[in-house]
Structure formats: structure tokens, C-alpha cells
Amino acid sequence: MSIVVNKLLYFLSETLVERGNIMLVCVTMRGEVTGRELIIVNVISGLQGDIIMGMTMAEKIIAAAAGVESCKAGDIETVTLDRLMSNDGTTHLTIDMYNNLKNPKIADVNKLVWIIDHNIPADSPKTAASHKKMRDFAREHGITFYEGEGVCHQVMMENHVRPGELIFGADSHTCAYGALGAFGTGVGCTDYLYAMVTGMSWLLVPETIRINLHGKLKKGVYARDLILTIIGKISANGANYKAMEFVGDGMASLSMADRIAICNLCVEAGAKTALMEVDDVALDYLKEHGREPKAIYKSDEDAVFSQIIDIDLAEIEPIVAKPHFVDNVVPVSECEGTKIDEAFLGSCNNGRIEDLRVGAEIIKGKHVANKVRFLVVPASRAVYQQALKEGLLDIFMEAGAMVMNPNCSVCWGACQGVIGEGETLISTGTRNFKGRAGHKDSFVYLASAATVTASAVRGYIISADKI
């Protein structure tokens, strides 16, 4: 089918003209359009085929999963899932619902990955019972199962995620998988159960915000500062049910750890998913972990974006997100001197080996401030072992930090390090809502590994370049 798409200034709106075999349809552009700017699509009738406009990465992955040639934002597609991840936060509920079904059956057990990471080791008889239910069900049905291996998203990135996959996770930060060019999105246990027994689900195709990154981050500025800055710029609901796509020459300077940190936090702007183009950095990571891409996608040149944002990485500064919202961001200097009771270095956002190296370099030869608790929690067993090999854990221990087993820890306000009434935590965790890390009348500040470690040493919030 011959298709010609011309962007014109047209003086009529909502016009439909038929002349012989040519039908001219005037359609207002999707996205940012002002005045009378329209798209004219010339369709030669009598030939078979559909109009195929350029697609974004998100649209291409969904189209492939739906088995259709193309789709666009606003379409509803029935998709086949590549992988289904669940953790101990809600899996016990999924199991209960599954057992209440009439003649239940798992569609493809090889696609399921279950991970105990939130409350591990179990902190109560109730938690122990929940873990046992999950453990027994996984063994009975042959589900891939991890316990004590780390935070679910880090474990998934190390062992399972492949470019081009469509993955449901029973956890909101599943969007982290976009760092490898996979469409990861969080779902509740009901949607998870449906996908588990049918192998399928439905998706409303999201619009895409394209974020062009240029240049390089300055020394002492990290990907954590970048994504918090972006969230502050567009707000906590600025990407509601949209895909956030990161491209540009600035990507070349970002490590896989940086990319995971960026994609992981996109849900804090309301994003349905986050995506990055697969390049040599991503391919090297895959090779290192013994995997091959399912498919590699890039947005077409004529793809439609709801918004395009350009960011000069050199302009990013160290950032803190103040209580009680992730988009309540200010330069570290504006919070300098705020006393803390606890510091946390870990989580699926900032618990990788690169983050531990940053923290260890800052705290080496120093000591955690009096009356401050400093929790260091590697994101996975692999990260823990690498940190042990490099002597990083010794550095933290000698400085008075508490090194914990790989788990979600205080990031979700249970199991370890919960803070009390009136206490203040500075954290590399994912959220700072009221009660997120403990008592409803406590305070959580979010910052980079560098700022968190420096603050642990001084006992108050301070930029790492000042100690």
C-alpha cells in the first residue's frame, strides 16, 4: 500500500473529500498541536493493507506481543506475556485466589519467577506462614524461585530480563526493566493471576514522553540526581500512564547501574513503563550474564510523542527529595544541616556495586556520626559477594555501619531499620511518603549514595563534596 504523509498548514478542519480512487482525510495531529495544523493522509483505495504510522518503542513491543502489525497510543491490545515476576509482598494473595478457582492451571510455568525479598528473613510468625505458602506452591508447581538472593528487580535484571520482552511484575518498580529495552510494568495480584492462568492480558497502549539526554554528568553527580530532577520537573503525575523513553548522546556515558536507577524511579512520575534503546552497554551486560536479546526496538523517526524534553546532563546538581513527596526536590544545599537519625544505602534503586563503591570511597577512614544508624544493604547476593571481594563491606563495618543481608529493608518500612516517631531518615530508597519507612510522623529524604553516605558521617544532610 502506498502511503504519503505530509504535514501541512491547512485552512479547513475535519474535512473529508473523496475524488475517484483517492480519499483525503484531514486528521488533527496527536500530541502538541496548535492552530490549524493538520496531517493529510493520502490513501490509495482498492489496495490491501493498513495505514502504518511510525511507532515508538513501547508501541512496537506491545504490537509484537499482540501479534499485530502496528498499534498506537489509545489502542487496547490483548497481549501474550514473556515473563511474570512476583514477590512476597502480594504472592500469598495470588495463591489464595488461585486455589479458589475451579480447575486452576498455570498457562506456562516457565514464564513465572517468584522472589522472596521484602521481609527476609521472616520477621514474624505471620510472615513465616506467608513465605511457607509461597515456597510450597513454587516447589509444587515447578516455579522458578529465589529466596535470599536479593531485591526482586535486581535479581530479574541479573538473571532474566531480555530486550524486547513484555513483563508483568507484581511490584510497581517493574519499570526498571526498561534499562534493557524491555517493557516492564507493575500490576496488582488480580491482574497477575489472570496472566498466570491464561498467559495473556490486555494493555491500553500508552503515549510516550521522549527525554533526550545530552552531554555528561559532572563529577559527584549521579543518575539518582538526574531522575529526581526529572521527576521534580514534570511532577509526580507528569507521566501518568505514559512510557518514558530515554535517548540521546548522553546515554553513552551512563552505566547499566545508572540506567536501572533511572528507569526504576519513573513510576514515581506516574509512568506506565520506562524504556531505553539497547546499545553496546546493554549488550555487554547481557553477554556478561549469559543472555541474548529477544528483539531490539527503536522508535521510528516519524513516531508521535506526547512530549519531548531535552536535558543537558552537565546542568544537573546533587538533589534531595524532601518529605513527603518524591517530586519535592531541591538542591542538597537547601537541606544542608538537617539532622538525621538514620541513613540507608540500598534498595532496587541504589544498592548495586557501583553505589557501594561510591559510599565506601566517601566513608573510608571516617566513622558514622554519633547517634546515627547507617544501614548498608546490597541489592543482591551477587552484589554482596562482589563488595566482599573488593573489601567494601570491611570499610563500611570499620566505619560503624550495619551491613545487612540483601533485601528491601527500610525502603518499604518493614523488617529492618524502621524509624520511629519524629525520626529522620536519608535514603537511597524509592519513596518518601508519610509512613513509608516507619512511623507516620517520621521524615524521609531521598538522595544519592554519595549524599546519603556523607550525611551518615556528619549526622546531618550535607553534600559529599563538603566532607
XYZ file of C-alpha atoms in Angstrom, residues 130-432:
303
model
C 3.229 -16.346 54.091
C 6.722 -17.350 52.991
C 5.961 -21.021 53.564
C 2.817 -20.773 51.434
C 4.810 -19.175 48.632
C 7.694 -21.620 48.960
C 5.474 -24.716 48.979
C 3.394 -23.558 45.996
C 6.506 -22.767 43.956
C 8.002 -26.188 44.669
C 4.741 -27.997 43.909
C 4.328 -26.298 40.533
C 7.983 -26.015 39.488
C 8.084 -22.212 39.518
C 11.487 -20.524 39.299
C 12.015 -19.418 42.891
C 14.556 -17.218 44.670
C 14.982 -16.760 48.404
C 17.844 -14.799 49.918
C 19.167 -13.796 46.501
C 18.240 -10.130 46.690
C 15.704 -7.498 45.737
C 13.367 -8.780 43.033
C 14.217 -6.246 40.323
C 17.962 -6.673 40.737
C 17.552 -10.460 40.627
C 15.434 -10.138 37.481
C 17.964 -7.878 35.768
C 20.826 -10.222 36.632
C 19.062 -13.408 35.570
C 16.011 -12.991 33.364
C 15.171 -9.711 31.611
C 15.845 -9.544 27.861
C 15.404 -6.684 25.381
C 12.055 -6.699 23.603
C 10.185 -8.634 26.282
C 6.835 -7.663 27.787
C 6.942 -8.358 31.513
C 4.340 -8.026 34.247
C 5.619 -7.708 37.785
C 3.533 -7.664 40.947
C 5.537 -4.646 42.063
C 5.322 -1.038 40.901
C 9.034 -0.641 40.175
C 8.979 -3.286 37.427
C 9.584 -0.397 35.013
C 13.282 -0.829 35.905
C 13.491 -3.467 33.167
C 13.390 -0.737 30.532
C 17.106 -0.267 31.152
C 17.489 -3.371 28.967
C 14.883 -2.318 26.419
C 12.098 -4.444 27.930
C 8.561 -3.220 28.605
C 8.161 -3.871 32.323
C 5.093 -2.707 34.204
C 3.637 -3.292 37.627
C 0.260 -4.953 38.175
C -1.857 -5.986 41.132
C -2.278 -9.590 42.197
C -5.644 -9.932 40.398
C -4.182 -8.963 37.022
C -1.165 -11.103 37.823
C -3.378 -14.122 38.498
C -5.246 -13.678 35.206
C -1.963 -13.544 33.300
C -0.663 -16.514 35.273
C -3.568 -18.792 34.301
C -4.097 -17.534 30.733
C -0.628 -16.367 29.731
C -2.257 -13.215 28.438
C -3.617 -9.843 29.477
C -4.750 -6.573 27.942
C -2.962 -3.245 27.719
C -4.053 0.255 26.886
C -1.187 1.431 24.666
C 0.457 4.382 26.455
C 1.579 7.658 24.973
C 5.327 8.232 25.168
C 7.362 11.082 26.609
C 10.750 11.216 24.899
C 13.628 12.509 27.012
C 16.765 13.468 25.094
C 19.878 13.345 27.270
C 22.880 15.373 26.149
C 26.469 15.529 27.414
C 27.740 14.003 30.659
C 27.031 14.300 34.354
C 29.598 16.275 36.329
C 31.844 14.541 38.838
C 29.950 13.996 42.068
C 26.566 13.996 40.330
C 24.761 10.709 39.773
C 21.903 9.126 37.848
C 19.868 9.320 41.051
C 20.189 13.117 40.960
C 19.156 13.089 37.308
C 15.943 11.108 37.693
C 14.904 13.021 40.819
C 15.450 16.239 38.853
C 13.276 14.948 36.010
C 10.505 13.914 38.408
C 10.669 17.333 40.019
C 10.448 18.939 36.590
C 7.388 17.063 35.315
C 5.802 16.337 38.752
C 4.701 13.123 40.431
C 1.811 12.764 37.982
C 3.532 14.264 34.953
C 3.885 10.909 33.216
C 0.653 9.266 34.345
C 0.085 6.116 32.266
C 2.794 7.132 29.813
C 6.014 5.499 28.722
C 9.174 7.477 29.445
C 11.724 6.866 26.693
C 15.358 7.930 27.186
C 17.621 8.565 24.197
C 20.408 10.903 23.109
C 24.184 11.143 23.083
C 24.166 11.384 26.879
C 23.189 7.726 27.124
C 26.714 6.645 26.180
C 28.088 7.911 29.494
C 25.530 6.062 31.622
C 26.382 2.634 33.044
C 23.826 -0.148 33.435
C 23.580 0.747 37.124
C 22.754 4.327 36.134
C 20.152 3.173 33.638
C 18.426 0.842 36.068
C 18.277 3.626 38.667
C 16.679 5.982 36.139
C 14.075 3.550 34.791
C 13.289 2.211 38.257
C 12.094 5.593 39.557
C 9.980 6.550 36.531
C 6.893 5.123 38.210
C 7.297 7.918 40.777
C 6.257 10.277 37.971
C 3.274 8.014 37.279
C 4.837 6.255 34.282
C 3.379 3.006 32.969
C 6.842 1.945 31.882
C 10.293 3.277 31.043
C 12.425 2.347 28.049
C 15.961 2.859 26.794
C 17.464 1.949 23.447
C 19.672 -1.123 23.509
C 23.299 -0.208 22.789
C 26.733 -1.734 23.398
C 26.488 -1.057 27.141
C 23.276 -3.076 27.355
C 24.545 -5.816 25.042
C 27.743 -6.179 27.075
C 25.643 -6.543 30.232
C 23.541 -9.237 28.581
C 26.631 -11.095 27.402
C 28.163 -10.894 30.874
C 25.022 -12.500 32.286
C 24.705 -15.145 29.558
C 21.623 -13.909 27.732
C 20.610 -12.820 24.229
C 18.001 -10.215 23.245
C 14.532 -11.348 22.269
C 14.269 -8.332 19.961
C 15.764 -4.856 19.759
C 13.490 -1.919 19.053
C 13.964 1.780 18.400
C 11.311 4.411 17.887
C 10.701 5.365 14.261
C 11.699 8.813 13.068
C 8.054 9.684 12.478
C 6.821 8.248 15.774
C 4.492 10.523 17.728
C 5.444 11.643 21.239
C 3.166 13.392 23.703
C 6.096 15.465 24.933
C 9.783 15.879 24.140
C 12.173 17.019 26.861
C 15.821 17.957 26.326
C 18.216 17.734 29.265
C 21.831 18.872 29.456
C 23.409 16.418 31.894
C 26.124 18.925 32.790
C 23.469 21.155 34.376
C 22.268 18.515 36.869
C 23.214 19.145 40.509
C 23.128 16.947 43.631
C 19.472 16.712 44.654
C 17.375 15.834 47.688
C 13.674 14.949 47.602
C 12.155 16.359 50.776
C 9.256 14.793 52.696
C 6.654 13.715 51.804
C 6.696 13.562 48.009
C 9.262 12.317 45.507
C 8.790 15.413 43.320
C 9.518 17.771 46.245
C 13.094 18.197 45.045
C 15.646 20.848 45.962
C 19.443 21.163 45.744
C 21.236 19.454 48.630
C 22.385 22.883 49.804
C 18.794 23.835 50.706
C 18.584 20.946 53.182
C 22.122 21.208 54.488
C 22.264 20.943 58.256
C 19.051 18.925 58.640
C 19.791 16.423 61.411
C 19.259 12.737 60.678
C 18.735 9.678 62.853
C 19.318 7.049 60.193
C 20.858 6.659 56.743
C 20.097 3.887 54.274
C 22.240 2.809 51.322
C 20.484 0.086 49.354
C 17.222 -0.812 47.547
C 16.373 -1.760 43.963
C 17.229 1.829 43.035
C 20.679 2.293 44.555
C 22.017 -0.942 46.024
C 24.317 -2.021 43.207
C 28.076 -2.462 43.386
C 28.664 0.973 41.832
C 26.639 2.582 44.635
C 28.544 0.686 47.324
C 31.834 1.778 45.764
C 30.722 5.402 45.915
C 29.729 5.068 49.556
C 32.873 3.177 50.571
C 35.137 5.769 48.955
C 33.461 8.539 50.941
C 33.378 6.792 54.327
C 36.812 5.118 54.197
C 38.886 6.229 57.171
C 35.903 8.017 58.720
C 33.150 6.957 61.100
C 29.378 7.095 61.240
C 28.276 10.067 63.320
C 27.299 9.582 66.946
C 23.581 8.788 67.392
C 23.196 7.911 63.691
C 22.379 4.439 62.389
C 23.762 3.637 58.924
C 22.288 0.617 57.115
C 24.135 -0.712 54.072
C 22.118 -3.288 52.126
C 23.496 -4.766 48.871
C 20.733 -5.290 46.304
C 21.613 -8.929 45.601
C 23.791 -11.814 46.712
C 25.985 -11.216 43.654
C 26.454 -7.571 44.657
C 27.164 -8.608 48.256
C 29.814 -11.112 47.169
C 31.470 -8.600 44.847
C 31.512 -5.982 47.596
C 33.023 -8.565 49.944
C 35.701 -9.411 47.388
C 36.585 -5.734 46.925
C 36.789 -5.108 50.674
C 33.921 -2.618 50.606
C 31.974 -4.319 53.380
C 35.016 -4.173 55.657
C 35.232 -0.428 55.035
C 31.592 0.060 55.992
C 31.857 -2.166 59.065
C 35.007 -0.445 60.294
C 33.201 2.874 59.921
C 30.369 1.702 62.177
C 27.759 0.897 59.547
C 25.445 -2.102 59.796
C 25.774 -4.333 56.725
C 22.580 -6.288 56.147
C 21.553 -9.254 54.003
C 20.205 -8.432 50.506
C 16.552 -7.401 50.851
C 14.188 -4.420 50.567
C 14.951 -3.360 54.148
C 13.708 0.022 55.379
C 12.800 1.149 51.854
C 9.332 -0.288 52.362
C 9.113 0.251 56.089
C 9.274 -3.296 57.393
C 11.720 -5.941 58.557
C 14.818 -3.763 59.097
C 15.634 -0.257 60.229
C 12.103 1.072 60.656
C 12.192 4.621 62.030
C 10.176 5.930 64.957
C 8.019 8.951 65.648
C 9.786 12.215 64.865
C 12.855 10.493 63.418
C 14.513 11.470 60.146
C 15.926 9.098 57.531
C 18.027 9.958 54.495
C 17.698 7.169 51.982
C 18.548 5.813 48.552
C 15.167 4.088 48.634
C 12.350 4.663 46.204
C 9.728 6.617 48.152
C 9.374 9.162 50.934
